[in-house]
């Protein structure tokens, strides 16, 4: 990290370096912090890196308040630090400054859903003009909202569309596939849910969420031996 910070001192607005910084930072959960409040007080090395990154992006936002890339990075680092309100606020302000950078809308929708504000996420999605987002990204956001609204059939359709429209180099396909498996589990459609979780694990062997979800689906379907075996794989 020290080399990266040295490079950023020379070129603080470099998009490639800032993207690398966001990817390199741990989340407050990874740092072993048990709560959002604790994340703001613990002075572990990871926490100090997060705080330094937040200050870095705050300075960039002050210089370029309409720069969507800077807003997205600022929001991502705030979210990693457990500062959910700040992450949402910087994207909302970014949208006011640059309403046509629709990647901010999609990121904001993700944060709002994760924060439990589905109604606001729906309003943000509805404010996006038709065709402004790639079809896979729009369908994925819609599917997640429909899941929270417990409109299972519509959510499955939207998530299947997201998978179908996603490019091979896009992260939307794997995320939509995992969401589809979770959606089918929540709706009680356990057979298809298990098949989808198997597909997730096959394409993403390191997916902890996929393996835990598959184990949970095994439990709900009464296949306890398979559930135990899956949990044992995680332990081993």
PDB file of C-alpha atoms in Angstrom:
ATOM      1  CA  UNK A   1       0.000   0.000   0.000  1.00  0.00           C
ATOM      2  CA  UNK A   2       2.864   2.401   0.686  1.00  0.00           C
ATOM      3  CA  UNK A   3       3.936   2.340  -2.979  1.00  0.00           C
ATOM      4  CA  UNK A   4       0.368   3.021  -4.070  1.00  0.00           C
ATOM      5  CA  UNK A   5       0.060   5.985  -1.718  1.00  0.00           C
ATOM      6  CA  UNK A   6       3.365   7.364  -3.022  1.00  0.00           C
ATOM      7  CA  UNK A   7       2.050   7.132  -6.576  1.00  0.00           C
ATOM      8  CA  UNK A   8      -1.191   8.858  -5.561  1.00  0.00           C
ATOM      9  CA  UNK A   9       0.766  11.704  -4.004  1.00  0.00           C
ATOM     10  CA  UNK A  10       2.217  12.361  -7.464  1.00  0.00           C
ATOM     11  CA  UNK A  11      -1.062  11.811  -9.359  1.00  0.00           C
ATOM     12  CA  UNK A  12      -3.993  12.006  -6.908  1.00  0.00           C
ATOM     13  CA  UNK A  13      -6.668  12.159  -9.630  1.00  0.00           C
ATOM     14  CA  UNK A  14      -5.399   9.216 -11.681  1.00  0.00           C
ATOM     15  CA  UNK A  15      -8.426   6.978 -12.301  1.00  0.00           C
ATOM     16  CA  UNK A  16      -6.396   3.783 -12.575  1.00  0.00           C
ATOM     17  CA  UNK A  17      -4.590   4.382  -9.301  1.00  0.00           C
ATOM     18  CA  UNK A  18      -7.801   5.344  -7.512  1.00  0.00           C
ATOM     19  CA  UNK A  19      -9.561   2.236  -8.823  1.00  0.00           C
ATOM     20  CA  UNK A  20      -6.658   0.122  -7.558  1.00  0.00           C
ATOM     21  CA  UNK A  21      -6.877   1.843  -4.178  1.00  0.00           C
ATOM     22  CA  UNK A  22     -10.572   1.012  -3.820  1.00  0.00           C
ATOM     23  CA  UNK A  23      -9.973  -2.632  -4.754  1.00  0.00           C
ATOM     24  CA  UNK A  24      -7.033  -2.945  -2.371  1.00  0.00           C
ATOM     25  CA  UNK A  25      -8.804  -1.688   0.730  1.00  0.00           C
ATOM     26  CA  UNK A  26     -10.465  -4.121   3.151  1.00  0.00           C
ATOM     27  CA  UNK A  27     -13.973  -3.571   4.420  1.00  0.00           C
ATOM     28  CA  UNK A  28     -14.553  -2.825   8.090  1.00  0.00           C
ATOM     29  CA  UNK A  29     -15.890  -6.400   8.446  1.00  0.00           C
ATOM     30  CA  UNK A  30     -12.608  -7.749   7.075  1.00  0.00           C
ATOM     31  CA  UNK A  31     -10.794  -5.676   9.660  1.00  0.00           C
ATOM     32  CA  UNK A  32     -12.572  -7.622  12.395  1.00  0.00           C
ATOM     33  CA  UNK A  33     -14.791  -4.763  13.496  1.00  0.00           C
ATOM     34  CA  UNK A  34     -18.109  -5.920  14.852  1.00  0.00           C
ATOM     35  CA  UNK A  35     -20.204  -2.848  14.216  1.00  0.00           C
ATOM     36  CA  UNK A  36     -20.409   0.297  12.153  1.00  0.00           C
ATOM     37  CA  UNK A  37     -19.836   2.412  15.260  1.00  0.00           C
ATOM     38  CA  UNK A  38     -16.712   0.453  16.112  1.00  0.00           C
ATOM     39  CA  UNK A  39     -15.399   0.988  12.589  1.00  0.00           C
ATOM     40  CA  UNK A  40     -15.164   4.720  13.277  1.00  0.00           C
ATOM     41  CA  UNK A  41     -13.136   4.338  16.494  1.00  0.00           C
ATOM     42  CA  UNK A  42     -10.801   1.367  16.066  1.00  0.00           C
ATOM     43  CA  UNK A  43      -7.296   2.414  15.007  1.00  0.00           C
ATOM     44  CA  UNK A  44      -6.166  -0.852  13.434  1.00  0.00           C
ATOM     45  CA  UNK A  45      -3.855  -0.625  10.387  1.00  0.00           C
ATOM     46  CA  UNK A  46      -6.754  -1.521   8.097  1.00  0.00           C
ATOM     47  CA  UNK A  47      -8.965   1.104   9.684  1.00  0.00           C
ATOM     48  CA  UNK A  48      -6.293   3.747   9.284  1.00  0.00           C
ATOM     49  CA  UNK A  49      -5.995   2.883   5.597  1.00  0.00           C
ATOM     50  CA  UNK A  50      -9.752   3.291   5.187  1.00  0.00           C
ATOM     51  CA  UNK A  51      -9.737   6.651   6.954  1.00  0.00           C
ATOM     52  CA  UNK A  52      -6.837   7.866   4.834  1.00  0.00           C
ATOM     53  CA  UNK A  53      -8.655   6.783   1.674  1.00  0.00           C
ATOM     54  CA  UNK A  54     -11.828   8.578   2.732  1.00  0.00           C
ATOM     55  CA  UNK A  55      -9.878  11.802   3.288  1.00  0.00           C
ATOM     56  CA  UNK A  56      -8.210  11.335  -0.101  1.00  0.00           C
ATOM     57  CA  UNK A  57     -11.503  11.011  -1.948  1.00  0.00           C
ATOM     58  CA  UNK A  58     -13.130  13.805   0.051  1.00  0.00           C
ATOM     59  CA  UNK A  59     -10.407  16.121  -1.237  1.00  0.00           C
ATOM     60  CA  UNK A  60     -10.981  14.944  -4.806  1.00  0.00           C
ATOM     61  CA  UNK A  61     -14.741  15.486  -4.451  1.00  0.00           C
ATOM     62  CA  UNK A  62     -14.128  19.036  -3.270  1.00  0.00           C
ATOM     63  CA  UNK A  63     -11.992  19.706  -6.356  1.00  0.00           C
ATOM     64  CA  UNK A  64     -14.264  17.895  -8.846  1.00  0.00           C
ATOM     65  CA  UNK A  65     -17.779  17.623  -7.374  1.00  0.00           C
ATOM     66  CA  UNK A  66     -19.315  16.574 -10.704  1.00  0.00           C
ATOM     67  CA  UNK A  67     -16.765  13.824 -11.438  1.00  0.00           C
ATOM     68  CA  UNK A  68     -18.799  10.603 -11.347  1.00  0.00           C
ATOM     69  CA  UNK A  69     -15.744   8.351 -11.126  1.00  0.00           C
ATOM     70  CA  UNK A  70     -14.545  10.174  -8.013  1.00  0.00           C
ATOM     71  CA  UNK A  71     -18.035  10.002  -6.473  1.00  0.00           C
ATOM     72  CA  UNK A  72     -18.250   6.250  -7.128  1.00  0.00           C
ATOM     73  CA  UNK A  73     -14.850   5.670  -5.530  1.00  0.00           C
ATOM     74  CA  UNK A  74     -15.708   7.892  -2.559  1.00  0.00           C
ATOM     75  CA  UNK A  75     -18.968   6.018  -2.052  1.00  0.00           C
ATOM     76  CA  UNK A  76     -17.268   2.624  -2.318  1.00  0.00           C
ATOM     77  CA  UNK A  77     -14.644   3.515   0.275  1.00  0.00           C
ATOM     78  CA  UNK A  78     -17.248   4.964   2.648  1.00  0.00           C
ATOM     79  CA  UNK A  79     -19.270   1.762   2.287  1.00  0.00           C
ATOM     80  CA  UNK A  80     -16.202  -0.368   2.991  1.00  0.00           C
ATOM     81  CA  UNK A  81     -15.616   1.706   6.131  1.00  0.00           C
ATOM     82  CA  UNK A  82     -19.154   1.037   7.322  1.00  0.00           C
ATOM     83  CA  UNK A  83     -20.204   4.645   6.678  1.00  0.00           C
ATOM     84  CA  UNK A  84     -23.374   3.767   4.814  1.00  0.00           C
ATOM     85  CA  UNK A  85     -25.128   7.123   5.156  1.00  0.00           C
ATOM     86  CA  UNK A  86     -22.052   8.918   3.819  1.00  0.00           C
ATOM     87  CA  UNK A  87     -21.788   6.512   0.873  1.00  0.00           C
ATOM     88  CA  UNK A  88     -25.408   7.148  -0.059  1.00  0.00           C
ATOM     89  CA  UNK A  89     -25.083  10.902   0.476  1.00  0.00           C
ATOM     90  CA  UNK A  90     -22.063  11.334  -1.811  1.00  0.00           C
ATOM     91  CA  UNK A  91     -23.821   9.513  -4.664  1.00  0.00           C
ATOM     92  CA  UNK A  92     -27.009  11.511  -4.190  1.00  0.00           C
ATOM     93  CA  UNK A  93     -24.960  14.713  -4.334  1.00  0.00           C
ATOM     94  CA  UNK A  94     -23.104  13.379  -7.367  1.00  0.00           C
ATOM     95  CA  UNK A  95     -26.366  12.735  -9.192  1.00  0.00           C
ATOM     96  CA  UNK A  96     -27.458  16.308  -8.495  1.00  0.00           C
ATOM     97  CA  UNK A  97     -24.176  17.564  -9.972  1.00  0.00           C
ATOM     98  CA  UNK A  98     -24.076  15.153 -12.925  1.00  0.00           C
ATOM     99  CA  UNK A  99     -27.488  13.619 -13.563  1.00  0.00           C
ATOM    100  CA  UNK A 100     -26.440  11.825 -16.752  1.00  0.00           C
ATOM    101  CA  UNK A 101     -23.687   9.656 -15.234  1.00  0.00           C
ATOM    102  CA  UNK A 102     -26.055   6.771 -14.645  1.00  0.00           C
ATOM    103  CA  UNK A 103     -23.488   4.441 -13.084  1.00  0.00           C
ATOM    104  CA  UNK A 104     -23.989   6.575  -9.984  1.00  0.00           C
ATOM    105  CA  UNK A 105     -27.679   5.663 -10.024  1.00  0.00           C
ATOM    106  CA  UNK A 106     -26.930   1.959 -10.206  1.00  0.00           C
ATOM    107  CA  UNK A 107     -24.425   2.100  -7.355  1.00  0.00           C
ATOM    108  CA  UNK A 108     -26.875   4.148  -5.287  1.00  0.00           C
ATOM    109  CA  UNK A 109     -29.600   1.562  -5.885  1.00  0.00           C
ATOM    110  CA  UNK A 110     -27.257  -1.180  -4.620  1.00  0.00           C
ATOM    111  CA  UNK A 111     -26.490   0.779  -1.460  1.00  0.00           C
ATOM    112  CA  UNK A 112     -30.123   1.682  -0.796  1.00  0.00           C
ATOM    113  CA  UNK A 113     -31.256  -1.941  -1.138  1.00  0.00           C
ATOM    114  CA  UNK A 114     -28.484  -3.115   1.176  1.00  0.00           C
ATOM    115  CA  UNK A 115     -29.443  -0.378   3.650  1.00  0.00           C
ATOM    116  CA  UNK A 116     -33.086  -1.514   3.581  1.00  0.00           C
ATOM    117  CA  UNK A 117     -34.548   1.483   1.739  1.00  0.00           C
ATOM    118  CA  UNK A 118     -36.220  -0.401  -1.112  1.00  0.00           C
ATOM    119  CA  UNK A 119     -38.807   2.307  -1.773  1.00  0.00           C
ATOM    120  CA  UNK A 120     -36.123   4.905  -2.420  1.00  0.00           C
ATOM    121  CA  UNK A 121     -34.178   2.437  -4.565  1.00  0.00           C
ATOM    122  CA  UNK A 122     -37.311   1.956  -6.665  1.00  0.00           C
ATOM    123  CA  UNK A 123     -37.679   5.734  -7.099  1.00  0.00           C
ATOM    124  CA  UNK A 124     -34.072   6.039  -8.239  1.00  0.00           C
ATOM    125  CA  UNK A 125     -34.508   3.207 -10.748  1.00  0.00           C
ATOM    126  CA  UNK A 126     -37.722   4.743 -12.075  1.00  0.00           C
ATOM    127  CA  UNK A 127     -35.914   8.061 -12.604  1.00  0.00           C
ATOM    128  CA  UNK A 128     -33.444   6.498 -15.073  1.00  0.00           C
ATOM    129  CA  UNK A 129     -34.468   7.112 -18.703  1.00  0.00           C
ATOM    130  CA  UNK A 130     -35.143   4.048 -20.829  1.00  0.00           C
ATOM    131  CA  UNK A 131     -31.927   2.728 -22.348  1.00  0.00           C
ATOM    132  CA  UNK A 132     -29.637   4.824 -20.163  1.00  0.00           C
ATOM    133  CA  UNK A 133     -28.239   1.751 -18.405  1.00  0.00           C
ATOM    134  CA  UNK A 134     -27.049  -1.414 -20.143  1.00  0.00           C
ATOM    135  CA  UNK A 135     -29.823  -4.005 -20.160  1.00  0.00           C
ATOM    136  CA  UNK A 136     -28.017  -6.398 -17.843  1.00  0.00           C
ATOM    137  CA  UNK A 137     -27.390  -3.696 -15.226  1.00  0.00           C
ATOM    138  CA  UNK A 138     -30.961  -2.405 -15.389  1.00  0.00           C
ATOM    139  CA  UNK A 139     -32.443  -5.922 -15.137  1.00  0.00           C
ATOM    140  CA  UNK A 140     -30.171  -6.784 -12.226  1.00  0.00           C
ATOM    141  CA  UNK A 141     -31.156  -3.672 -10.272  1.00  0.00           C
ATOM    142  CA  UNK A 142     -34.825  -4.298 -11.032  1.00  0.00           C
ATOM    143  CA  UNK A 143     -34.526  -7.926  -9.958  1.00  0.00           C
ATOM    144  CA  UNK A 144     -32.995  -7.008  -6.618  1.00  0.00           C
ATOM    145  CA  UNK A 145     -35.734  -4.473  -5.942  1.00  0.00           C
ATOM    146  CA  UNK A 146     -38.428  -6.993  -6.846  1.00  0.00           C
ATOM    147  CA  UNK A 147     -36.845  -9.498  -4.477  1.00  0.00           C
ATOM    148  CA  UNK A 148     -37.122  -7.043  -1.605  1.00  0.00           C
ATOM    149  CA  UNK A 149     -40.736  -6.396  -2.615  1.00  0.00           C
ATOM    150  CA  UNK A 150     -41.282 -10.199  -2.514  1.00  0.00           C
ATOM    151  CA  UNK A 151     -42.490 -10.236  -6.116  1.00  0.00           C
ATOM    152  CA  UNK A 152     -40.742 -13.516  -6.732  1.00  0.00           C
ATOM    153  CA  UNK A 153     -41.907 -14.416 -10.235  1.00  0.00           C
ATOM    154  CA  UNK A 154     -41.113 -10.957 -11.581  1.00  0.00           C
ATOM    155  CA  UNK A 155     -37.755 -10.980  -9.775  1.00  0.00           C
ATOM    156  CA  UNK A 156     -36.809 -14.335 -11.318  1.00  0.00           C
ATOM    157  CA  UNK A 157     -37.686 -13.030 -14.771  1.00  0.00           C
ATOM    158  CA  UNK A 158     -35.634  -9.855 -14.311  1.00  0.00           C
ATOM    159  CA  UNK A 159     -32.605 -11.721 -12.952  1.00  0.00           C
ATOM    160  CA  UNK A 160     -32.749 -14.292 -15.744  1.00  0.00           C
ATOM    161  CA  UNK A 161     -32.732 -11.393 -18.203  1.00  0.00           C
ATOM    162  CA  UNK A 162     -29.726  -9.880 -16.439  1.00  0.00           C
ATOM    163  CA  UNK A 163     -27.847 -13.166 -16.829  1.00  0.00           C
ATOM    164  CA  UNK A 164     -28.870 -13.492 -20.479  1.00  0.00           C
ATOM    165  CA  UNK A 165     -27.826  -9.935 -21.338  1.00  0.00           C
ATOM    166  CA  UNK A 166     -24.578  -9.895 -19.359  1.00  0.00           C
ATOM    167  CA  UNK A 167     -21.249  -9.870 -21.151  1.00  0.00           C
ATOM    168  CA  UNK A 168     -18.649 -12.515 -20.438  1.00  0.00           C
ATOM    169  CA  UNK A 169     -16.335  -9.901 -18.891  1.00  0.00           C
ATOM    170  CA  UNK A 170     -19.061  -8.308 -16.776  1.00  0.00           C
ATOM    171  CA  UNK A 171     -19.495  -8.839 -13.040  1.00  0.00           C
ATOM    172  CA  UNK A 172     -23.270  -8.516 -13.416  1.00  0.00           C
ATOM    173  CA  UNK A 173     -23.772 -12.100 -14.617  1.00  0.00           C
ATOM    174  CA  UNK A 174     -22.247 -13.790 -11.536  1.00  0.00           C
ATOM    175  CA  UNK A 175     -23.988 -11.360  -9.190  1.00  0.00           C
ATOM    176  CA  UNK A 176     -27.334 -11.906 -10.899  1.00  0.00           C
ATOM    177  CA  UNK A 177     -26.848 -15.669 -10.785  1.00  0.00           C
ATOM    178  CA  UNK A 178     -26.270 -15.599  -7.031  1.00  0.00           C
ATOM    179  CA  UNK A 179     -29.260 -13.288  -6.527  1.00  0.00           C
ATOM    180  CA  UNK A 180     -31.402 -15.638  -8.615  1.00  0.00           C
ATOM    181  CA  UNK A 181     -30.440 -18.577  -6.410  1.00  0.00           C
ATOM    182  CA  UNK A 182     -31.267 -16.586  -3.272  1.00  0.00           C
ATOM    183  CA  UNK A 183     -34.548 -15.423  -4.804  1.00  0.00           C
ATOM    184  CA  UNK A 184     -35.618 -18.980  -5.580  1.00  0.00           C
ATOM    185  CA  UNK A 185     -34.709 -20.093  -2.058  1.00  0.00           C
ATOM    186  CA  UNK A 186     -36.713 -17.295  -0.437  1.00  0.00           C
ATOM    187  CA  UNK A 187     -39.719 -18.050  -2.616  1.00  0.00           C
ATOM    188  CA  UNK A 188     -39.612 -21.741  -1.636  1.00  0.00           C
ATOM    189  CA  UNK A 189     -38.678 -22.945  -5.132  1.00  0.00           C
ATOM    190  CA  UNK A 190     -35.953 -25.149  -3.683  1.00  0.00           C
ATOM    191  CA  UNK A 191     -35.261 -27.510  -6.597  1.00  0.00           C
ATOM    192  CA  UNK A 192     -34.363 -24.728  -9.058  1.00  0.00           C
ATOM    193  CA  UNK A 193     -32.626 -22.858  -6.208  1.00  0.00           C
ATOM    194  CA  UNK A 194     -30.250 -25.778  -5.637  1.00  0.00           C
ATOM    195  CA  UNK A 195     -29.509 -26.049  -9.345  1.00  0.00           C
ATOM    196  CA  UNK A 196     -28.745 -22.353  -9.502  1.00  0.00           C
ATOM    197  CA  UNK A 197     -26.498 -22.520  -6.435  1.00  0.00           C
ATOM    198  CA  UNK A 198     -24.634 -25.435  -8.036  1.00  0.00           C
ATOM    199  CA  UNK A 199     -24.123 -23.287 -11.128  1.00  0.00           C
ATOM    200  CA  UNK A 200     -22.842 -20.457  -8.928  1.00  0.00           C
ATOM    201  CA  UNK A 201     -20.327 -22.734  -7.213  1.00  0.00           C
ATOM    202  CA  UNK A 202     -19.216 -24.259 -10.516  1.00  0.00           C
ATOM    203  CA  UNK A 203     -18.544 -20.866 -12.098  1.00  0.00           C
ATOM    204  CA  UNK A 204     -17.337 -19.218  -8.877  1.00  0.00           C
ATOM    205  CA  UNK A 205     -15.552 -21.941  -6.852  1.00  0.00           C
ATOM    206  CA  UNK A 206     -14.414 -19.414  -4.225  1.00  0.00           C
ATOM    207  CA  UNK A 207     -17.917 -18.028  -3.630  1.00  0.00           C
ATOM    208  CA  UNK A 208     -18.565 -18.376   0.096  1.00  0.00           C
ATOM    209  CA  UNK A 209     -22.058 -16.931  -0.358  1.00  0.00           C
ATOM    210  CA  UNK A 210     -22.796 -19.547  -3.005  1.00  0.00           C
ATOM    211  CA  UNK A 211     -21.686 -22.442  -0.819  1.00  0.00           C
ATOM    212  CA  UNK A 212     -23.509 -21.161   2.261  1.00  0.00           C
ATOM    213  CA  UNK A 213     -26.631 -20.577   0.200  1.00  0.00           C
ATOM    214  CA  UNK A 214     -26.490 -24.085  -1.218  1.00  0.00           C
ATOM    215  CA  UNK A 215     -26.101 -25.556   2.266  1.00  0.00           C
ATOM    216  CA  UNK A 216     -29.079 -23.523   3.478  1.00  0.00           C
ATOM    217  CA  UNK A 217     -31.172 -24.707   0.534  1.00  0.00           C
ATOM    218  CA  UNK A 218     -30.243 -28.304   1.343  1.00  0.00           C
ATOM    219  CA  UNK A 219     -31.445 -27.775   4.932  1.00  0.00           C
ATOM    220  CA  UNK A 220     -34.736 -26.252   3.790  1.00  0.00           C
ATOM    221  CA  UNK A 221     -35.333 -29.095   1.358  1.00  0.00           C
ATOM    222  CA  UNK A 222     -34.683 -31.703   4.052  1.00  0.00           C
ATOM    223  CA  UNK A 223     -31.411 -32.945   2.556  1.00  0.00           C
ATOM    224  CA  UNK A 224     -29.501 -32.751   5.809  1.00  0.00           C
ATOM    225  CA  UNK A 225     -26.688 -35.112   4.776  1.00  0.00           C
ATOM    226  CA  UNK A 226     -25.922 -32.910   1.785  1.00  0.00           C
ATOM    227  CA  UNK A 227     -26.116 -29.802   3.949  1.00  0.00           C
ATOM    228  CA  UNK A 228     -23.656 -31.257   6.471  1.00  0.00           C
ATOM    229  CA  UNK A 229     -21.289 -32.282   3.680  1.00  0.00           C
ATOM    230  CA  UNK A 230     -21.381 -28.784   2.211  1.00  0.00           C
ATOM    231  CA  UNK A 231     -20.746 -27.150   5.584  1.00  0.00           C
ATOM    232  CA  UNK A 232     -17.900 -29.633   6.180  1.00  0.00           C
ATOM    233  CA  UNK A 233     -16.277 -28.572   2.904  1.00  0.00           C
ATOM    234  CA  UNK A 234     -16.285 -24.994   4.152  1.00  0.00           C
ATOM    235  CA  UNK A 235     -14.677 -25.999   7.446  1.00  0.00           C
ATOM    236  CA  UNK A 236     -12.014 -28.108   5.741  1.00  0.00           C
TER     237      UNK A 236
END
